[in-house]
């Protein structure tokens, strides 16, 4: 009993020469940002896939991107040991914050005034979670975050802000999830439901829930305030990214093994699929094929009528759902 | 009775040594001892010591004086092996002219020699009627001092393991299978239901490496550093434990009476413990054996009824019998150059082959046990190698012969088919044509008289099906060419089979019905490493084991026709083994009757299936309903909290309400964009 997601022809975004690491819609959904290992950060019109522009400057692979609520500023993190702030419309680099190791995850808080980013455990440096207040230019100028939280045990692999900018919800390499206060840096809550690396964390559009994607081949839904474990979605491949539909009780997951792990020659062409699960029943009900490699990032359009996926193949595909998708129901 | 402290100092009431004195509680040895005593005393031995070096040999042929010398020579020949015989005594009936009594005394130079004689000659079969019984004389003393008081042995508490065949009583006839997953951390037993597997038992660290079922399905064997354990019954209780440090391989006798364990660690010259044979019910260690290499396990091959087990060593075939665990006829068979042997699965017949030796051609021999009669010998010429393949019931033996015909370089393959059920075992030959260098796979149809052969080099692999007919012909029924296959799996009931391309051939599967050699279905289980038929031949499992491929570890269930029923993903799935079934208790006649009434049974089963389907749907629907309720409850509470935080949100965004996408239309900009949609050419015309 499954819906094979026969969609309209997807819009293909071709603008990267290497694998996509993250994609993000702005709050209103008219723009979609994509970053990749090729040092390029692009922004596109989501309605037709036309590219608006590129944010030039990074000299290493880009790991993360975020846009503030007002679509004024853009934040990127890179393996070139810098986190950069850009003017969204003009593409001008507004600030460059140098770090000792690669910036793995970054984001604006609800107000758009505070930014956070985490650095990798590398070259003898441990993982740090840094907070800057953009209202205080001195912090940017001096490259002095108002708060730095060391993560000695397991490095942060993905992170998002909580609903009111009070804390950051971070996923770690060992599968743990921690809430780090944005005021004191202390761990407010922690859970360990996954037993392998958290590859991605995303919030629901109303910020009440977060969904995790883990190397342990499952994805889980948590309440963002209490970190109560609400639902689990199990597959047989590592999950690289997951997102929550803004309007339906659905989640989408993308994954697959890394290219390096594939040892056989006969990999299935175009067989990497985005998988749709019913959020309440935890049952898979549909799949979308098309990528030529593992899917690294998925995202729903804020209006829930389309979704996008960025892959190891360097392509970002925007899919609009056909009417059947909204009518489809599992018998209950 | 009489008192004895020293057997030679018996005092009798009337001073004369008496020949026969009986007590009320007399044993056989008592009688014998008394008789012997009489004889000894007549001889009047002077020395009191030296008694320890004397042996008594019983069941010696009774001969008259004319043959006594010859007898003495025979005895001498046998018994002087163990030491120097310093004294001998052959008592006779009624004076020196009578027959010997049938027992004799031999004295050695030292007690150790006497012990050697007992150890080696006791049980020696002189001829059909005479098997020696040898004892040291002083043993009689030991038996004399058996207490007259009978002590009841302590009663062992009865260990009730319940119904050991419990799994056979499943009302829906579901077979069981074991699954090892999480790279060996977890072992589970499932009941096979077409819809979903049903867990029967699941344990962490049940085994340290892998598991094995006994041949009739009664026991599950698990491996541990200290030895193996057997589990069974409804709750899989531990039935028995066998201590064998470092055990790595095991084998069961077909009757499930014995289990054989191998450990590379435990082997010394004095005490061979590399291979141990155990009695399963008593837990006793029956015998230990030395073992050079475990490369071709099982080292000991069992006859189908468990009466014999045999192993091959350099130029030797050693056949042992149960329950004595001793060599059949007390000796191994010298077969110079023996390369391989194998038991018929239906009779106590061994097939073995020897390569050519100077002028003597290579040959395959069929030997009947225990008579050791050679019932068939087949000469083969220019042989490179042979492989023995028995048909499941022992009706046929196929010897796959690789030969290099005179004057050629290449290797050709023949199949020599021995018809075991026909008088004098006629042999028919099937020649494999085609590329001589290619590999072949061979498999008999169980319960039938067909066999399948895979031959050729990829991608030109052909699958050929042959039928061994009653009229002496072997017919090629069908050949499928260009197959993606490297293995043949027949259904255990015959007729149906699967040609599989495992591992490097990416899991291609072809389901064949050999009654008319049609291809029922061609499917694929990508990277499948193993194929296992259930014991009834209804279901087939293909699996991707973590031991051979680190992703997509799962087992899939198919019908015998190749219809996919289930995909079961299991984290680091390693191994699935079906639980074997014991032989049916139905007679052939009752089976015939059931087959006749099959239509009647079909109706009942179909109705049952429909009921269970709708029950499952209802269960699923109920489950979903309750999950949705829980989810809704949670969402309501979360949204309530979200609502309460609205003011905080407005404050954070400078009063701008962003809760809905259209909450703030004031800020919207209207923009007109043109899109290219379509091009249409409209001819201007009439």
Tab-separated table of C-alpha atoms in Angstrom, chain B residues 263-568:
chain	number	residue	atom	x	y	z
B	263	UNK	CA	38.970	-27.883	18.905
B	264	UNK	CA	42.373	-27.043	17.448
B	265	UNK	CA	43.667	-26.355	20.957
B	266	UNK	CA	43.117	-29.638	22.674
B	267	UNK	CA	45.461	-32.232	21.314
B	268	UNK	CA	48.312	-34.046	22.953
B	269	UNK	CA	50.104	-37.193	21.933
B	270	UNK	CA	49.109	-39.060	25.055
B	271	UNK	CA	45.528	-37.907	25.154
B	272	UNK	CA	44.030	-37.084	21.752
B	273	UNK	CA	41.317	-34.559	22.381
B	274	UNK	CA	41.136	-32.584	19.128
B	275	UNK	CA	37.960	-34.398	18.126
B	276	UNK	CA	35.594	-35.708	20.784
B	277	UNK	CA	32.484	-37.782	20.225
B	278	UNK	CA	29.804	-37.316	22.861
B	279	UNK	CA	26.627	-39.179	23.742
B	280	UNK	CA	23.998	-36.462	23.686
B	281	UNK	CA	21.494	-37.916	26.142
B	282	UNK	CA	23.980	-38.872	28.859
B	283	UNK	CA	26.494	-36.117	28.187
B	284	UNK	CA	29.278	-38.665	28.331
B	285	UNK	CA	32.513	-38.319	26.456
B	286	UNK	CA	32.620	-41.492	24.374
B	287	UNK	CA	35.955	-41.180	22.630
B	288	UNK	CA	38.654	-38.691	21.710
B	289	UNK	CA	40.635	-38.583	18.492
B	290	UNK	CA	43.699	-36.886	17.182
B	291	UNK	CA	43.243	-34.551	14.215
B	292	UNK	CA	45.845	-33.136	11.870
B	293	UNK	CA	43.723	-30.534	10.096
B	294	UNK	CA	40.119	-29.521	10.092
B	295	UNK	CA	40.214	-28.392	6.475
B	296	UNK	CA	37.598	-30.894	5.320
B	297	UNK	CA	35.086	-30.881	8.142
B	298	UNK	CA	33.387	-33.127	9.042
B	299	UNK	CA	36.407	-35.362	9.409
B	300	UNK	CA	34.210	-38.246	10.525
B	301	UNK	CA	31.406	-39.115	8.144
B	302	UNK	CA	28.388	-40.901	9.547
B	303	UNK	CA	26.348	-43.680	8.001
B	304	UNK	CA	22.702	-42.668	7.581
B	305	UNK	CA	21.522	-44.742	10.547
B	306	UNK	CA	24.309	-43.668	12.898
B	307	UNK	CA	25.615	-47.214	13.219
B	308	UNK	CA	29.024	-46.345	11.765
B	309	UNK	CA	31.314	-43.395	11.347
B	310	UNK	CA	34.462	-43.316	9.282
B	311	UNK	CA	37.452	-41.178	8.459
B	312	UNK	CA	40.120	-41.175	5.870
B	313	UNK	CA	43.806	-40.654	6.554
B	314	UNK	CA	46.844	-41.303	4.372
B	315	UNK	CA	46.171	-44.597	2.531
B	316	UNK	CA	43.714	-45.633	5.228
B	317	UNK	CA	39.985	-45.787	5.767
B	318	UNK	CA	39.037	-46.233	9.420
B	319	UNK	CA	35.470	-47.325	10.091
B	320	UNK	CA	34.158	-47.301	13.660
B	321	UNK	CA	30.961	-48.719	15.017
B	322	UNK	CA	28.596	-47.396	17.637
B	323	UNK	CA	27.958	-47.604	20.490
B	324	UNK	CA	31.324	-49.236	21.242
B	325	UNK	CA	33.254	-46.513	19.364
B	326	UNK	CA	35.740	-49.181	18.410
B	327	UNK	CA	37.126	-49.954	14.956
B	328	UNK	CA	34.936	-52.296	12.962
B	329	UNK	CA	36.687	-55.689	13.044
B	330	UNK	CA	39.315	-54.038	15.202
B	331	UNK	CA	41.274	-52.737	12.244
B	332	UNK	CA	41.369	-49.968	9.674
B	333	UNK	CA	41.243	-50.679	5.961
B	334	UNK	CA	44.422	-50.148	4.012
B	335	UNK	CA	43.421	-48.506	0.731
B	336	UNK	CA	46.504	-47.224	-0.980
B	337	UNK	CA	46.052	-43.760	-2.434
B	338	UNK	CA	42.454	-43.267	-1.303
B	339	UNK	CA	41.411	-39.731	-2.232
B	340	UNK	CA	37.846	-39.383	-1.076
B	341	UNK	CA	34.951	-41.398	0.286
B	342	UNK	CA	31.332	-40.855	1.089
B	343	UNK	CA	28.412	-42.781	2.627
B	344	UNK	CA	25.227	-43.481	0.756
B	345	UNK	CA	22.460	-41.435	2.405
B	346	UNK	CA	20.128	-44.424	2.144
B	347	UNK	CA	22.151	-47.545	2.866
B	348	UNK	CA	25.310	-48.573	4.681
B	349	UNK	CA	27.427	-48.395	1.563
B	350	UNK	CA	30.625	-46.403	1.189
B	351	UNK	CA	31.818	-45.105	-2.161
B	352	UNK	CA	35.501	-44.265	-2.476
B	353	UNK	CA	37.960	-43.653	-5.261
B	354	UNK	CA	41.674	-44.105	-5.778
B	355	UNK	CA	43.736	-42.481	-8.535
B	356	UNK	CA	45.690	-44.509	-11.012
B	357	UNK	CA	48.850	-46.216	-9.865
B	358	UNK	CA	51.370	-47.225	-12.542
B	359	UNK	CA	49.458	-49.800	-14.590
B	360	UNK	CA	46.371	-49.962	-12.429
B	361	UNK	CA	43.679	-47.522	-13.589
B	362	UNK	CA	41.851	-45.205	-11.245
B	363	UNK	CA	38.734	-46.729	-9.833
B	364	UNK	CA	35.599	-46.063	-7.871
B	365	UNK	CA	34.558	-48.763	-5.428
B	366	UNK	CA	31.246	-49.332	-3.650
B	367	UNK	CA	31.658	-51.222	-0.401
B	368	UNK	CA	28.880	-52.677	1.722
B	369	UNK	CA	29.198	-52.335	5.500
B	370	UNK	CA	29.658	-54.112	7.829
B	371	UNK	CA	30.494	-57.015	5.531
B	372	UNK	CA	33.119	-54.963	3.633
B	373	UNK	CA	31.989	-56.644	0.503
B	374	UNK	CA	32.827	-54.724	-2.665
B	375	UNK	CA	29.544	-54.665	-4.528
B	376	UNK	CA	30.806	-52.624	-7.479
B	377	UNK	CA	34.115	-51.513	-8.883
B	378	UNK	CA	34.417	-49.140	-11.835
B	379	UNK	CA	37.681	-48.488	-13.627
B	380	UNK	CA	38.377	-44.986	-14.930
B	381	UNK	CA	41.127	-43.904	-17.271
B	382	UNK	CA	43.253	-40.740	-17.482
B	383	UNK	CA	41.573	-39.290	-14.438
B	384	UNK	CA	42.528	-35.853	-13.132
B	385	UNK	CA	39.935	-35.649	-10.355
B	386	UNK	CA	36.679	-37.190	-9.123
B	387	UNK	CA	33.816	-35.872	-7.040
B	388	UNK	CA	31.164	-38.070	-5.452
B	389	UNK	CA	27.537	-36.899	-5.455
B	390	UNK	CA	24.890	-39.120	-3.848
B	391	UNK	CA	21.212	-38.628	-4.589
B	392	UNK	CA	19.275	-37.774	-1.410
B	393	UNK	CA	17.675	-41.221	-0.985
B	394	UNK	CA	20.767	-43.132	-2.081
B	395	UNK	CA	19.032	-44.268	-5.278
B	396	UNK	CA	21.857	-42.983	-7.445
B	397	UNK	CA	25.498	-42.079	-7.158
B	398	UNK	CA	27.039	-39.623	-9.562
B	399	UNK	CA	30.781	-39.585	-9.939
B	400	UNK	CA	31.898	-36.421	-11.683
B	401	UNK	CA	35.104	-37.364	-13.451
B	402	UNK	CA	37.540	-34.845	-14.874
B	403	UNK	CA	39.753	-36.543	-17.405
B	404	UNK	CA	42.470	-35.655	-19.811
B	405	UNK	CA	41.918	-38.079	-22.717
B	406	UNK	CA	45.041	-39.542	-24.255
B	407	UNK	CA	46.618	-37.273	-26.773
B	408	UNK	CA	44.878	-34.135	-25.623
B	409	UNK	CA	45.790	-31.307	-23.287
B	410	UNK	CA	42.462	-30.168	-22.032
B	411	UNK	CA	40.200	-31.541	-19.326
B	412	UNK	CA	36.807	-33.057	-20.152
B	413	UNK	CA	34.097	-33.798	-17.663
B	414	UNK	CA	31.954	-36.942	-17.526
B	415	UNK	CA	29.232	-37.900	-15.138
B	416	UNK	CA	29.203	-41.597	-14.267
B	417	UNK	CA	25.740	-42.438	-12.960
B	418	UNK	CA	25.503	-45.539	-10.778
B	419	UNK	CA	21.988	-46.973	-10.518
B	420	UNK	CA	22.021	-48.279	-6.981
B	421	UNK	CA	18.603	-49.934	-6.987
B	422	UNK	CA	19.261	-52.113	-9.969
B	423	UNK	CA	20.969	-55.496	-9.941
B	424	UNK	CA	24.736	-55.275	-10.195
B	425	UNK	CA	24.580	-51.492	-10.163
B	426	UNK	CA	24.811	-50.571	-13.852
B	427	UNK	CA	26.678	-47.370	-14.716
B	428	UNK	CA	25.683	-44.880	-17.424
B	429	UNK	CA	27.892	-42.100	-18.625
B	430	UNK	CA	26.907	-38.542	-19.557
B	431	UNK	CA	29.519	-36.535	-21.374
B	432	UNK	CA	29.667	-32.775	-20.935
B	433	UNK	CA	30.426	-31.125	-24.174
B	434	UNK	CA	31.784	-27.660	-24.448
B	435	UNK	CA	34.681	-25.704	-23.077
B	436	UNK	CA	36.797	-28.162	-21.091
B	437	UNK	CA	38.319	-25.523	-18.877
B	438	UNK	CA	35.047	-24.282	-17.497
B	439	UNK	CA	33.778	-25.060	-14.034
B	440	UNK	CA	30.734	-27.149	-13.392
B	441	UNK	CA	28.228	-27.413	-10.591
B	442	UNK	CA	26.122	-30.525	-10.077
B	443	UNK	CA	23.069	-31.299	-7.963
B	444	UNK	CA	20.626	-34.211	-7.696
B	445	UNK	CA	16.920	-33.649	-7.359
B	446	UNK	CA	15.882	-34.824	-3.869
B	447	UNK	CA	13.105	-37.435	-3.927
B	448	UNK	CA	13.525	-37.782	-7.678
B	449	UNK	CA	15.693	-38.945	-10.518
B	450	UNK	CA	16.709	-35.708	-12.178
B	451	UNK	CA	19.885	-33.735	-11.863
B	452	UNK	CA	20.956	-30.243	-12.820
B	453	UNK	CA	24.336	-29.119	-14.096
B	454	UNK	CA	25.771	-25.621	-14.469
B	455	UNK	CA	28.639	-25.392	-16.920
B	456	UNK	CA	30.560	-22.840	-18.878
B	457	UNK	CA	32.314	-19.585	-18.165
B	458	UNK	CA	30.527	-16.349	-17.437
B	459	UNK	CA	28.687	-14.914	-19.336
B	460	UNK	CA	28.049	-18.130	-21.259
B	461	UNK	CA	26.898	-20.257	-18.353
B	462	UNK	CA	24.415	-22.977	-19.277
B	463	UNK	CA	22.010	-24.812	-17.011
B	464	UNK	CA	21.193	-28.342	-18.172
B	465	UNK	CA	18.571	-30.674	-16.740
B	466	UNK	CA	18.812	-34.449	-17.119
B	467	UNK	CA	16.415	-37.252	-16.270
B	468	UNK	CA	17.694	-40.699	-15.307
B	469	UNK	CA	15.072	-42.929	-16.833
B	470	UNK	CA	14.160	-46.492	-15.969
B	471	UNK	CA	14.935	-47.795	-19.431
B	472	UNK	CA	18.666	-47.285	-18.975
B	473	UNK	CA	18.765	-43.930	-20.757
B	474	UNK	CA	19.706	-40.565	-19.337
B	475	UNK	CA	17.840	-37.865	-21.180
B	476	UNK	CA	18.759	-34.214	-21.500
B	477	UNK	CA	15.411	-32.565	-20.838
B	478	UNK	CA	16.317	-28.913	-21.248
B	479	UNK	CA	19.187	-26.497	-21.425
B	480	UNK	CA	18.957	-22.802	-20.532
B	481	UNK	CA	21.827	-20.751	-21.856
B	482	UNK	CA	23.434	-17.459	-20.778
B	483	UNK	CA	22.392	-17.840	-17.171
B	484	UNK	CA	23.605	-15.587	-14.369
B	485	UNK	CA	24.131	-18.489	-12.020
B	486	UNK	CA	26.869	-20.079	-9.969
B	487	UNK	CA	24.808	-22.252	-7.611
B	488	UNK	CA	21.973	-24.769	-7.777
B	489	UNK	CA	19.369	-25.050	-5.006
B	490	UNK	CA	16.778	-27.798	-5.276
B	491	UNK	CA	13.679	-27.743	-3.121
B	492	UNK	CA	14.095	-30.465	-0.457
B	493	UNK	CA	10.906	-32.046	-1.813
B	494	UNK	CA	12.137	-32.100	-5.373
B	495	UNK	CA	10.600	-30.759	-8.588
B	496	UNK	CA	11.268	-27.067	-7.934
B	497	UNK	CA	14.625	-25.416	-7.858
B	498	UNK	CA	16.470	-22.102	-8.019
B	499	UNK	CA	19.486	-21.188	-10.120
B	500	UNK	CA	21.273	-18.456	-8.196
B	501	UNK	CA	24.092	-16.070	-9.044
B	502	UNK	CA	25.408	-15.316	-5.588
B	503	UNK	CA	27.872	-12.720	-4.405
B	504	UNK	CA	29.817	-11.518	-7.435
B	505	UNK	CA	26.856	-12.275	-9.699
B	506	UNK	CA	24.761	-9.762	-7.781
B	507	UNK	CA	21.987	-12.037	-6.576
B	508	UNK	CA	20.243	-13.069	-9.792
B	509	UNK	CA	17.611	-15.778	-9.101
B	510	UNK	CA	15.796	-18.023	-11.562
B	511	UNK	CA	12.930	-20.170	-10.237
B	512	UNK	CA	12.406	-23.335	-12.316
B	513	UNK	CA	9.661	-25.977	-12.305
B	514	UNK	CA	11.425	-29.092	-13.557
B	515	UNK	CA	8.268	-31.067	-14.202
B	516	UNK	CA	8.173	-29.267	-17.542
B	517	UNK	CA	11.379	-27.240	-17.206
B	518	UNK	CA	9.706	-23.863	-17.340
B	519	UNK	CA	11.189	-20.697	-15.923
B	520	UNK	CA	8.580	-19.579	-13.389
B	521	UNK	CA	10.200	-16.309	-12.409
B	522	UNK	CA	13.433	-14.393	-12.817
B	523	UNK	CA	14.089	-12.014	-9.970
B	524	UNK	CA	16.939	-10.483	-8.039
B	525	UNK	CA	18.124	-9.971	-4.510
B	526	UNK	CA	21.011	-7.584	-4.994
B	527	UNK	CA	24.254	-8.934	-3.446
B	528	UNK	CA	22.565	-12.026	-1.982
B	529	UNK	CA	25.147	-14.287	-0.366
B	530	UNK	CA	23.011	-17.245	0.732
B	531	UNK	CA	19.933	-19.204	-0.287
B	532	UNK	CA	18.020	-21.513	2.087
B	533	UNK	CA	14.927	-23.591	1.303
B	534	UNK	CA	12.554	-24.317	4.175
B	535	UNK	CA	12.262	-28.048	4.996
B	536	UNK	CA	8.878	-28.336	3.265
B	537	UNK	CA	9.939	-26.715	0.016
B	538	UNK	CA	7.204	-24.064	0.236
B	539	UNK	CA	9.430	-21.106	1.002
B	540	UNK	CA	12.849	-19.856	0.052
B	541	UNK	CA	15.009	-17.341	1.893
B	542	UNK	CA	17.691	-15.279	0.172
B	543	UNK	CA	19.925	-13.163	2.327
B	544	UNK	CA	22.734	-10.648	2.349
B	545	UNK	CA	25.009	-11.565	5.216
B	546	UNK	CA	27.051	-8.989	7.068
B	547	UNK	CA	29.847	-11.556	6.986
B	548	UNK	CA	30.204	-11.028	3.247
B	549	UNK	CA	28.748	-7.572	2.581
B	550	UNK	CA	28.573	-4.727	5.052
B	551	UNK	CA	25.407	-2.969	3.867
B	552	UNK	CA	21.822	-3.879	3.023
B	553	UNK	CA	21.928	-6.771	5.466
B	554	UNK	CA	18.552	-8.445	5.294
B	555	UNK	CA	16.764	-11.695	4.506
B	556	UNK	CA	13.953	-11.920	1.970
B	557	UNK	CA	11.219	-14.551	1.940
B	558	UNK	CA	9.908	-15.916	-1.388
B	559	UNK	CA	7.333	-18.539	-2.335
B	560	UNK	CA	8.631	-21.607	-4.168
B	561	UNK	CA	7.416	-19.969	-7.378
B	562	UNK	CA	9.534	-16.881	-6.884
B	563	UNK	CA	6.935	-14.459	-5.566
B	564	UNK	CA	8.421	-12.068	-3.007
B	565	UNK	CA	6.585	-12.133	0.320
B	566	UNK	CA	8.779	-10.250	2.783
B	567	UNK	CA	11.857	-8.105	3.040
B	568	UNK	CA	13.277	-8.325	6.548
